Coordinates of C-alpha atoms and ligand atoms in Angstrom, one line a residue:
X10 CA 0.0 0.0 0.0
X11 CA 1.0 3.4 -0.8
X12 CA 3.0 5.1 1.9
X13 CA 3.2 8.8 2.4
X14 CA 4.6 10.3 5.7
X15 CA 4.7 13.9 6.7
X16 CA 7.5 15.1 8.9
X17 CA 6.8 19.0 9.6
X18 CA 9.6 19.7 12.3
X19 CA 12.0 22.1 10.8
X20 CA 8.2 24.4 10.4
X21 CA 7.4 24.5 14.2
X22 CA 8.5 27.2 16.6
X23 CA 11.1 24.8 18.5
X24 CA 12.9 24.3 15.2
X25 CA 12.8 27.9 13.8
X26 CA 12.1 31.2 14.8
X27 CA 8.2 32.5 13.7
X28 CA 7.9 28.7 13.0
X29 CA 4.1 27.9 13.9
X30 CA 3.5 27.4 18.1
X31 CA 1.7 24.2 19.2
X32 CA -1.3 26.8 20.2
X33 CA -1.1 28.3 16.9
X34 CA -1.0 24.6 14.9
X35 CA -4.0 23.6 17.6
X36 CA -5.8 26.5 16.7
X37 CA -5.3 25.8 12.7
X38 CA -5.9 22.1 13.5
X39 CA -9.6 23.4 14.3
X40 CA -9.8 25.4 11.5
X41 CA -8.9 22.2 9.9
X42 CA -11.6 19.9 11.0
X43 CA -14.2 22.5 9.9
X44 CA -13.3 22.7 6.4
X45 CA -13.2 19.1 6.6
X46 CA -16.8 19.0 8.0
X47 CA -17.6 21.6 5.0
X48 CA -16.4 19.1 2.5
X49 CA -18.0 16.1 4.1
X50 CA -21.4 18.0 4.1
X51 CA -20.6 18.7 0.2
X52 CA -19.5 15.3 -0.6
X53 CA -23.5 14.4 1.3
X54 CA -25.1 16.7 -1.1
X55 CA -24.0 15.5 -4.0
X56 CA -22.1 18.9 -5.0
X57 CA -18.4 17.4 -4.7
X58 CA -17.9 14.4 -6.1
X59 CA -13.7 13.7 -6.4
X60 CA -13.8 11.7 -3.1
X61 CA -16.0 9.3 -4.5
X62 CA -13.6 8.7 -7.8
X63 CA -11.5 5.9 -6.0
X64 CA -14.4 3.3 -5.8
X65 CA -15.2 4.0 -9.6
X66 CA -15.3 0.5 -11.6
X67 CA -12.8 0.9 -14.5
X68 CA -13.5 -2.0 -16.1
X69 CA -14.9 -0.2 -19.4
X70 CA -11.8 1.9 -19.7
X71 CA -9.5 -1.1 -19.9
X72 CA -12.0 -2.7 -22.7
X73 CA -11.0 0.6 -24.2
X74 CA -7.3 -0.2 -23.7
X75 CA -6.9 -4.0 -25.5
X76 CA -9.2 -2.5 -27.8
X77 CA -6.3 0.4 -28.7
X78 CA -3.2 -2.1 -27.9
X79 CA -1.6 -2.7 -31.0
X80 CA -3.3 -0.7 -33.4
X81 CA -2.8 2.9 -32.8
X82 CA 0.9 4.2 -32.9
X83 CA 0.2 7.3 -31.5
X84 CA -2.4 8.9 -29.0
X85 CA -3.3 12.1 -29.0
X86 CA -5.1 14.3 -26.1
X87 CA -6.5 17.4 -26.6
X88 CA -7.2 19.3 -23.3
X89 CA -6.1 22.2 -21.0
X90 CA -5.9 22.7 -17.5
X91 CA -7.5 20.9 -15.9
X92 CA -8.0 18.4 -18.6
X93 CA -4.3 17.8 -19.4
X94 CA -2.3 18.5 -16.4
X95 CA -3.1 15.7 -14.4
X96 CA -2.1 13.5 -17.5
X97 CA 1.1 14.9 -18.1
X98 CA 1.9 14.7 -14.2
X99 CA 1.0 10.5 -14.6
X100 CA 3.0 10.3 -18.1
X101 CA 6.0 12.4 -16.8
X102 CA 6.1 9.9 -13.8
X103 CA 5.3 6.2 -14.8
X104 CA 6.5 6.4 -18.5
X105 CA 10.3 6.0 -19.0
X106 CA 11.7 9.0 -20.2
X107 CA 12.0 9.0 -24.1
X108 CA 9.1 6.8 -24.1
X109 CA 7.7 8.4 -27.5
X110 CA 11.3 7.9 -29.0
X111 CA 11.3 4.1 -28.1
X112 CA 10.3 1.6 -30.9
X113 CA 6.5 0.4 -31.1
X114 CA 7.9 -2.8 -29.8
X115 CA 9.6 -1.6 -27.1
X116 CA 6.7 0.6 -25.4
X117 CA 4.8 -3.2 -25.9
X118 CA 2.9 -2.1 -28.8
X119 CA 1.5 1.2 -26.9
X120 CA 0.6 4.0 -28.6
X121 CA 3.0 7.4 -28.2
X122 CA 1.4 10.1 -26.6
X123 CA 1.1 13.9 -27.4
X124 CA -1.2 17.0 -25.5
X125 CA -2.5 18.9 -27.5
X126 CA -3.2 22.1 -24.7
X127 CA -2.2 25.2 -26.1
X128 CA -3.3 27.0 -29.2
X129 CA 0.5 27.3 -30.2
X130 CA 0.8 26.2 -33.9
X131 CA 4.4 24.9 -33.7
X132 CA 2.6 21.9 -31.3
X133 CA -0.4 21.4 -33.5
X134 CA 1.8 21.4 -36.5
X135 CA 4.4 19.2 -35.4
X136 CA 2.0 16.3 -34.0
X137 CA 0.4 16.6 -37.5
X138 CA 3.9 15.9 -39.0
X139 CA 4.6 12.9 -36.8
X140 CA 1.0 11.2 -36.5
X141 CA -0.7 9.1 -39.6
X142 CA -4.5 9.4 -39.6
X143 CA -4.8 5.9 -39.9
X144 CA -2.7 5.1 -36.6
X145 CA -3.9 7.7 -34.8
X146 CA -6.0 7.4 -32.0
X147 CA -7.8 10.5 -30.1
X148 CA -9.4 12.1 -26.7
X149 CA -11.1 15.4 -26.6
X150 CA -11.5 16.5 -22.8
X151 CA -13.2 19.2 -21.7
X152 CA -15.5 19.7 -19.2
X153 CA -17.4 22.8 -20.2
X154 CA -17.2 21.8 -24.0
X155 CA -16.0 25.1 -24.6
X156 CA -13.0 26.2 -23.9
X157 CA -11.5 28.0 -26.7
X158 CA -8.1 26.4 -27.0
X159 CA -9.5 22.7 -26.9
X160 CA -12.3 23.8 -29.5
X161 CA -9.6 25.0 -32.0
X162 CA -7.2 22.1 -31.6
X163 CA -9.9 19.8 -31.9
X164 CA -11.2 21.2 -35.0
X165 CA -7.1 20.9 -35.8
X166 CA -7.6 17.3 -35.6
X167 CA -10.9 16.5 -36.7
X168 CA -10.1 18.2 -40.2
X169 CA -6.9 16.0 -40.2
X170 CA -8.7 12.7 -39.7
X171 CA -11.6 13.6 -41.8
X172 CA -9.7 14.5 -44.7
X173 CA -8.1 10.7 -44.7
X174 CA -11.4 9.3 -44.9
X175 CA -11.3 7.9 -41.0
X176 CA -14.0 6.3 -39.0
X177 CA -14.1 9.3 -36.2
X178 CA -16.4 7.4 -34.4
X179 CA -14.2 4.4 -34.1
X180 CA -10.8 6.8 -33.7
X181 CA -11.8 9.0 -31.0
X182 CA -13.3 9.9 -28.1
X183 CA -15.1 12.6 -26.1
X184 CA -14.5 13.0 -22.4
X185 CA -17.0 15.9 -21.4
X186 CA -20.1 16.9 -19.2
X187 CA -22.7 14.2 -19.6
X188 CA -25.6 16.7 -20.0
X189 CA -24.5 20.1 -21.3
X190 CA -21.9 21.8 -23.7
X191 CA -21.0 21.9 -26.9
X192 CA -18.8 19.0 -27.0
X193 CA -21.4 16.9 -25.6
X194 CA -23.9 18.4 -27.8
X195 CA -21.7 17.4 -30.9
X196 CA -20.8 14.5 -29.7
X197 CA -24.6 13.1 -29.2
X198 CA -25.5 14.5 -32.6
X199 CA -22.7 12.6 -34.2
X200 CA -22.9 9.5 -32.1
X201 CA -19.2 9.7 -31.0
X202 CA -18.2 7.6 -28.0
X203 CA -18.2 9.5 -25.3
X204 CA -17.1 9.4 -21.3
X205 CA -18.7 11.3 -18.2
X206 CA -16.8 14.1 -16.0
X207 CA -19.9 14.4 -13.8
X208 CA -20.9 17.8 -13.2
X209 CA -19.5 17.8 -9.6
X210 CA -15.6 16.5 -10.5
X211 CA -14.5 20.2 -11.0
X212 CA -11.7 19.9 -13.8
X213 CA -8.6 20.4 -11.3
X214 CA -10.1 17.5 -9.3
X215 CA -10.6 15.5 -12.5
X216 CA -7.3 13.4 -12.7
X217 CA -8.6 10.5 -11.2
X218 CA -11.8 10.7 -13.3
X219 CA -11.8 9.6 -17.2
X220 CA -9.9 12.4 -17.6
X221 CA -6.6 11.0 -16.1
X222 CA -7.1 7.6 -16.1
X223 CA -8.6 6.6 -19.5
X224 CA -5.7 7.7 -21.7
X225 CA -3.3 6.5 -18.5
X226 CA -4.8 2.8 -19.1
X227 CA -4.8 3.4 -22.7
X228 CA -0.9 3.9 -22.4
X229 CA -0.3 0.6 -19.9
X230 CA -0.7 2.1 -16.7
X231 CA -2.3 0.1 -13.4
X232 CA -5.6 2.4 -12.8
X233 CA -6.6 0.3 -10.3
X234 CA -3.4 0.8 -8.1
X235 CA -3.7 4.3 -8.4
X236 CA -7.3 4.0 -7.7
X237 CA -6.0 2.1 -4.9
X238 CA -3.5 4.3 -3.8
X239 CA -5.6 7.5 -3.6
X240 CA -8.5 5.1 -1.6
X241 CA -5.3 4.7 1.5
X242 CA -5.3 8.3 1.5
X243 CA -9.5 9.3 1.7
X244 CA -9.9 6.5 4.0
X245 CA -6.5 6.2 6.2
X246 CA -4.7 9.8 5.9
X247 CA -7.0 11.9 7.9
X248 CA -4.4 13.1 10.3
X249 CA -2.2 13.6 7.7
X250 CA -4.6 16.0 5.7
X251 CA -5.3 17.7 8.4
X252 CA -1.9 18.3 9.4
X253 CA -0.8 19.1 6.2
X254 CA -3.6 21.4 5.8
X255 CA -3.5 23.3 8.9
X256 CA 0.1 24.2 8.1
X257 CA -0.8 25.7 5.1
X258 CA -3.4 27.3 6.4
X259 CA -1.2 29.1 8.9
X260 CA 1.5 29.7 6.7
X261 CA -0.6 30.9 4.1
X262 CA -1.2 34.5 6.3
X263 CA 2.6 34.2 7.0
X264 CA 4.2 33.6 3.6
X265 CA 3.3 35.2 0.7
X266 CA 5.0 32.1 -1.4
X267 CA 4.5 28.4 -1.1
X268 CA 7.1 26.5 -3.2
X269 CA 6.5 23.0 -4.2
X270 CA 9.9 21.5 -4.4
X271 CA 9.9 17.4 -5.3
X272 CA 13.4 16.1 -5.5
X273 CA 13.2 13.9 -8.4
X274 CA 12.7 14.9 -12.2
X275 CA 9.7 12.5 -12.8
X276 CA 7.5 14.8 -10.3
X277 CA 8.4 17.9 -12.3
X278 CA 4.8 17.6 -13.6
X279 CA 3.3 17.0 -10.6
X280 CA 4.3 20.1 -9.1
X281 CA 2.1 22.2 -12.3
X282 CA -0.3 20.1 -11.7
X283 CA -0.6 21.2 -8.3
X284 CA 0.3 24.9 -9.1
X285 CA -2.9 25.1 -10.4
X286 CA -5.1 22.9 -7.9
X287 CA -3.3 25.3 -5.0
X288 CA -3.4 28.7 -7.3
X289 CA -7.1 27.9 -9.1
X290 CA -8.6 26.9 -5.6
X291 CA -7.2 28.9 -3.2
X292 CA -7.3 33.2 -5.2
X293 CA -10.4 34.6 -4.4
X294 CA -11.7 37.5 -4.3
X295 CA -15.1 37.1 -2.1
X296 CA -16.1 34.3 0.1
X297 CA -18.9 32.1 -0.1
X298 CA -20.6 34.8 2.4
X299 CA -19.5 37.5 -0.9
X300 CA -17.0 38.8 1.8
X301 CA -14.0 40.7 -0.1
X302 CA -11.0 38.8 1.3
X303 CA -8.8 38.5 -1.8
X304 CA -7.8 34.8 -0.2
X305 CA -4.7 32.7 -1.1
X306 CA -1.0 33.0 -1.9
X307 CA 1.5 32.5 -5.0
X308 CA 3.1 29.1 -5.8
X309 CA 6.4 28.4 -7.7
X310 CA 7.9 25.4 -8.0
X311 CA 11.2 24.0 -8.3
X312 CA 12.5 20.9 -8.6
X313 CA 15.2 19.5 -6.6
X314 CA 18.4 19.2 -7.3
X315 CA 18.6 21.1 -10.4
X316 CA 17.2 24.5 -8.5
X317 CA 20.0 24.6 -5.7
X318 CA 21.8 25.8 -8.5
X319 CA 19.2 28.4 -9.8
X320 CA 16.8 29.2 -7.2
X321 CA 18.0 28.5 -3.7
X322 CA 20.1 31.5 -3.2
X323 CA 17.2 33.6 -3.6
X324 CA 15.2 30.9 -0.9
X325 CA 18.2 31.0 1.6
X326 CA 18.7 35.0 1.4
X327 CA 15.8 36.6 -0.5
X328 CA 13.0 37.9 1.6
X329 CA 12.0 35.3 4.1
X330 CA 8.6 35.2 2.1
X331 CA 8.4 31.7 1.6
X332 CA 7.3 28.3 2.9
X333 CA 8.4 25.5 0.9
X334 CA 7.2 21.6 0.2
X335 CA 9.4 19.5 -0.7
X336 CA 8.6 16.2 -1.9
X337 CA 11.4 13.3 -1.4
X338 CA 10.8 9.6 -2.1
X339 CA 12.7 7.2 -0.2
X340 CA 13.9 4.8 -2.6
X341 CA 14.5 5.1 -6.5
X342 CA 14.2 2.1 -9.1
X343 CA 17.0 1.4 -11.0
X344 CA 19.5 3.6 -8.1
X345 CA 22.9 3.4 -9.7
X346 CA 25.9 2.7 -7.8
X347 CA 29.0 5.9 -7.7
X348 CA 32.5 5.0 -7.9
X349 CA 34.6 7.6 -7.8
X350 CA 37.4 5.9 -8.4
X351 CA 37.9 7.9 -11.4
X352 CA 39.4 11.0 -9.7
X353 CA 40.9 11.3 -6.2
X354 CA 38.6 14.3 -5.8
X355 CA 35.4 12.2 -6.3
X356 CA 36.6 9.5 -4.1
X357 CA 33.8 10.2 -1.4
X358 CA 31.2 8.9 -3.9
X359 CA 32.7 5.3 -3.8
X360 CA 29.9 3.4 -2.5
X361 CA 27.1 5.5 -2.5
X362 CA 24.2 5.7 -5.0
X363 CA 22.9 8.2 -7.2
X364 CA 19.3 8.0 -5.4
X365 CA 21.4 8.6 -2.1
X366 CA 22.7 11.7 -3.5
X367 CA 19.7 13.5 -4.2
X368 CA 18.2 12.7 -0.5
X369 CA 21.4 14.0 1.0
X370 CA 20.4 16.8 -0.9
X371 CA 17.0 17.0 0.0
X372 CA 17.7 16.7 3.8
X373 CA 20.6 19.2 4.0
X374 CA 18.9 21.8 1.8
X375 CA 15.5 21.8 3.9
X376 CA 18.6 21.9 7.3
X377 CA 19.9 25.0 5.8
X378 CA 16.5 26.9 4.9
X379 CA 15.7 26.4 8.5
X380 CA 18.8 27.9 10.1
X381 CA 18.1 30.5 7.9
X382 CA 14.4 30.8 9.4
X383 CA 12.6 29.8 6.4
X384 CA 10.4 27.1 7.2
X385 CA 9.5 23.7 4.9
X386 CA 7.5 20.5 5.3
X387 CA 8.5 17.2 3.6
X388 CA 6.0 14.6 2.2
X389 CA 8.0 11.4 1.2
X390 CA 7.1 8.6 -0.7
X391 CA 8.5 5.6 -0.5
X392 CA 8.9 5.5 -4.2
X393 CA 7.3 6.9 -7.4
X394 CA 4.5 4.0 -8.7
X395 CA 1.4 4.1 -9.8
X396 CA -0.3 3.6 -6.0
X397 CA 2.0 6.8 -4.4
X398 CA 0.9 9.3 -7.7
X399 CA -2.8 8.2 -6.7
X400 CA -2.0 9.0 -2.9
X401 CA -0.7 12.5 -3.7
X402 CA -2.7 13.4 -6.1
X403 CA -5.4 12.2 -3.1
X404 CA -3.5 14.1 -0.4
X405 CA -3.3 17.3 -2.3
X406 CA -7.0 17.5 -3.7
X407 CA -7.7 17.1 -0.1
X408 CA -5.8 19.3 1.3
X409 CA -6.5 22.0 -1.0
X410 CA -10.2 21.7 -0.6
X411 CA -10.3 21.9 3.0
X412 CA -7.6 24.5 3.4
X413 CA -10.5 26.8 0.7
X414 CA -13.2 25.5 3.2
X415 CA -11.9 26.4 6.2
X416 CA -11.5 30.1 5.4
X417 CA -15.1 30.0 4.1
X418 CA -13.6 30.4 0.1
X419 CA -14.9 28.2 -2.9
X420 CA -12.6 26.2 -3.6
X421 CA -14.1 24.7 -6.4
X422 CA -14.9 27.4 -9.1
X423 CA -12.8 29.9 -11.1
X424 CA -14.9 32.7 -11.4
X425 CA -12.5 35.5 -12.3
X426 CA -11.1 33.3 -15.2
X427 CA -14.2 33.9 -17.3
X428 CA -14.0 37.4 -18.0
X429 CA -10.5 37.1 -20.7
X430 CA -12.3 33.9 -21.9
X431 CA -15.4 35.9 -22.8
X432 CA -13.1 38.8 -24.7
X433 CA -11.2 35.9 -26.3
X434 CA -14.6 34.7 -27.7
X435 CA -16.0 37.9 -28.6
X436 CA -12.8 39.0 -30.5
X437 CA -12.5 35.5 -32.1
X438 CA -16.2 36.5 -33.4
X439 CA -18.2 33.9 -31.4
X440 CA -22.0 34.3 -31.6
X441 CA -23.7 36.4 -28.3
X442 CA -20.1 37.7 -27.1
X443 CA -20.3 41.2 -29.6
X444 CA -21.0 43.4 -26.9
X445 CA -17.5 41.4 -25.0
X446 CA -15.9 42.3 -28.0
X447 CA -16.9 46.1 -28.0
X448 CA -15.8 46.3 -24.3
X449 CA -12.2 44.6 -25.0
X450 CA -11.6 47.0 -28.0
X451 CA -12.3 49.9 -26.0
X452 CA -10.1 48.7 -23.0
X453 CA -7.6 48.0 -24.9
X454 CA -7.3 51.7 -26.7
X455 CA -3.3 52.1 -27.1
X456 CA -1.4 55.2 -26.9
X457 CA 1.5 55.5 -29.7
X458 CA 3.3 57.3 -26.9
X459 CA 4.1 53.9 -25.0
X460 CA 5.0 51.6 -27.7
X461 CA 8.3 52.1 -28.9
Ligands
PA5_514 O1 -10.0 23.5 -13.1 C1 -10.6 24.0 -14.0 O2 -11.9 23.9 -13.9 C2 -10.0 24.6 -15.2 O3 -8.7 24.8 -15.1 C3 -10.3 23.8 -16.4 O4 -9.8 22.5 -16.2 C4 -9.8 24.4 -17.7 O5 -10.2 25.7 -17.9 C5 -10.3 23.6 -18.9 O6 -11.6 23.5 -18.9 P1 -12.5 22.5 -19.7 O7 -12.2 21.1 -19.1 O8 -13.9 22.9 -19.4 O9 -12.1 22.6 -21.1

C-alpha cells in the first residue's frame, strides 16, 4: 500500500524562529476539522464528487485499452488545464523518459502520446507531421465543451482525420459533461463515443476521473493501483490532511510564497499540476458569504536538485517570504551505484548511490533553509509507482479543498477566469459575445506614446 509520511519539524516554533507554536498549529488544526466538515457536508449533497472517484469500476476503460493495444501508434489528447495537467503529471512519472522515442515494440505495442493544450501552432503542427490518420487514435476533454483552445485544436484534428477518410467514431473519443456543452452536444449529434466528467468532478479534481485515467490505461498504466493508492489516503490519511492542511493554512497569512519542491525529475509535472489545484482553488476575491477577502497566496515550483543551483540563493537570502514543500521519495528504481574511483577528488562517492545523493540533498537543503528561518515541510514517498501518484494526487486534492473550506472560500470554481475567456470569444467573433468584443476594443485603446 501506498506510503506517504509527513515530517513537519524544521516548520514549528522549536525548530525555527516565527515557525508555527503548538497553540497556533492547535488552533489551525480546528480550523482544519471545519473545512473538513464543510467538505463532508458537500460530498452528502452531491455537490463534490472527487472523493468518491476511488471506488469508480474501470472495467470499461481497460476494454478501451486491449481495444487500442496494438493498433494505434500514436495517442493524442487534446485538453487544458485541468483536462491535461493531471495527464502529463502521470505520463511524466510512470513512462520511461523518451518513451515516445522508443520503438513500437519496445513501449509493448503502446501508442506514443502527445497533448495537444495550447493554441501554439508549432505543437499542432508538429504532431500533425509525426502522426498518420490511420494510426492515430484521439481524446477530446473538456469539461465545459468550450474552452476555446481545446475547441480549436480539436477542429485541428478532426479536419486532419476527416480529410483521410477515418471512422471518427471508431478513432476518438469525447470526455466531457454528460448533460451540457458543446462537446457533448456534438458529440450526441454525431454518435461519438463519449465518457462522463460528472458535473461535480471540477476539472482540477478531475485526474482521477476519465480524464486522467482513460488515456493512462490506454498507455499501460495500473488504474486500479492508483485508484487504490488514492482510496489509502481518503480512507486512512485523515491526520495527515489535516496536518498538512492546517500548516498551510497558517503559513498561508505568514508567507506570501508556497514552493513546491519534489526532488526527483519524474514529479516535475506534478508540481504544475498542483500549481494550479493550490493557485485555481485557493485566489479569491469574495467568500462564499461574498465577503471581499482576496484569499490565497503565489506558488512556484522548483525541482530538486537542479534549482539549488538556480533558485535557492534567492530561498536561503531573499525575503523570508516563503514556505516550501518539498517532496522526497525514499527509494529510487533502478538507483545506480557511484564510484569515484575515477578521480581522487570524487573519491567520497565510492559506494554510494545516485538516489542517495539526491536525498542527502533533499535533507541538507531543507537543514539550511531552517537555520536561515525559512520554514519547509516534507512529504516522502517511498517511491514513485502508480499507488504513491494516486495518494498525492489524493492528499493534495484534499488538502487544497479543505484549506479553501476552512477560510469559508470556494474552492471549487474559477470565477474570475471567465471574464479574458469571454473577450477571447468575442474578438475571435463567437456568436452572443459582440458586446465582449466592444468592451475589450475599448479597454484596450493604445497610446502611440508607450509603444516604442
Ligand atoms: O480547473 C478547472 O476547472 C479549469 O482549469 C479547467 O480545467 C480548464 O479551464 C479547462 O476547462 P475544460 O475542461 O472545461 O475545457
Amino acid at each position: 500500500m501506498a506510503k506517504i509520511t509527513l515530517d513537519y519539524n524544521l516548520a514549528v516554533a522549536k525548530r525555527i524562529k516565527g515557525g508555527i507554536s503548538d497553540d497556533e498549529l492547535k488552533a489551525c488544526l480546528g480550523q482544519a476539522e471545519l473545512g473538513l466538515s464543510r467538505l463532508a457536508d458537500l460530498v452528502k449533497s452531491g455537490e463534490v464528487g472527487f472523493p468518491n472517484l476511488p471506488k469508480q469500476d474501470t472495467t470499461t476503460f481497460k476494454g478501451i485499452a486491449s481495444e487500442i493495444r496494438g493498433q494505434y501508434n500514436d495517442l493524442v489528447v487534446i485538453g487544458i488545464g485541468g483536462s491535461s495537467l493531471g495527464l502529463e503529471a502521470i505520463t511524466n512519472a510512470l513512462l520511461p523518459l523518451g518513451y515516445n522515442s522508443l520503438s513500437f515494440d519496445e513501449r509493448g505495442k503502446l501508442p506514443r502520446v502527445w497533448v495537444l493544450d495550447n493554441s501554439d501552432p508549432s505543437v499542432a503542427s508538429s504532431i500533425l507531421k509525426y502522426c498518420k490518420p490511420k494510426e492515430t487514435f484521439v481524446l477530446v476533454i473538456s469539461k465545459s465543451g468550450a474552452t476555446v483552445e481545446t475547441a480549436a485544436n480539436f477542429t485541428i484534428i478532426m479536419d486532419f482525420l476527416s480529410k483521410a477518410g477515418i471512422d471518427l467514431k471508431k478513432q476518438v473519443i469525447l470526455i466531457t459533461d454528460p448533460q451540457k456543452g458543446p462537446l457533448c452536444e456534438y458529440g450526441k449529434a454525431n454518435g461519438m463515443r463519449m465518457f462522463d466528467v460528472d458535473n461535480n468532478v471540477g476539472g482540477r479534481y478531475s485526474v482521477l476521473s476519465p480524464v486522467g485515467l482513460l488515456p493512462a490505461v490506454i498507455l499501460g498504466l495500473d488504474i486500479d493501483k492508483m485508484l487504490a493508492g488514492a482510496c489509502s489516503v481518503a480512507e486512512g490519511d485523515k491526520k495527515r490532511i489535516l496536518t498538512l492542511a492546517a500548516i498551510y493554512i497558517h503559513y498561508l497569512k505568514q508567507k506570501p510564497i508556497h514552493i513546491l519542491m519534489p526532488y526527483s525529475s519524474k514529479l516535475r509535472k506534478f508540481a504544475e499540476w498542483f500549481n494550479q489545484l493550490y493557485g485555481e482553488s485557493l485566489g479569491k476575491r469574495y467568500d462564499r458569504d461574498s465577503k471581499e477577502v482576496f484569499y490565497g497566496n503565489t506558488t512556484a515550483i522548483a525541482c530538486g536538485s537542479i534549482d539549488q543551483h538556480s533558485q535557492l540563493q534567492l530561498y536561503m537570502e531573499g525575503p523570508n517570504d516563503k514556505l516550501v514543500t518539498f517532496i522526497g521519495v525514499s527509494s529510487f528504481e533502478n538507483d545506480i551505484k557511484l564510484n569515484g574511483e575515477l578521480n581522487e577528488a570524487y573519491n567520497y562517492l565510492t559506494g554510494h548511490t545516485l538516489g542517495e545523493l539526491l536525498n542527502a540533498e533533499l535533507a541538507t537543503t531543507a537543514v539550511a533553509l531552517s537555520l536561515n528561518e525559512r520554514p519547509s515541510v516534507l512529504l516522502e514517498v517511498d517511491r514513485i509507482n502508480e499507488e504513491s501518484l494516486g495518494a498525492l494526487f489524493m492528499l493534495f486534492e484534499y488538502v487544497v479543498a479543505i484549506v479553501g473550506l476552512a477560510a469559508n472560500i470556494n474552492p471549487f470554481d474559477q470565477p474570475a477566469v471567465e471574464l479574458g475567456k469571454q473577450f477571447a470569444y468575442g474578438l475571435m467573433g463567437r456568436k452572443g459575445y459582440e458586446a465582449k468584443k466592444a468592451e475589450f476594443t475599448q479597454l484596450n485603446a493604445k497610446s502611440e506614446e508607450h509603444i516604442i
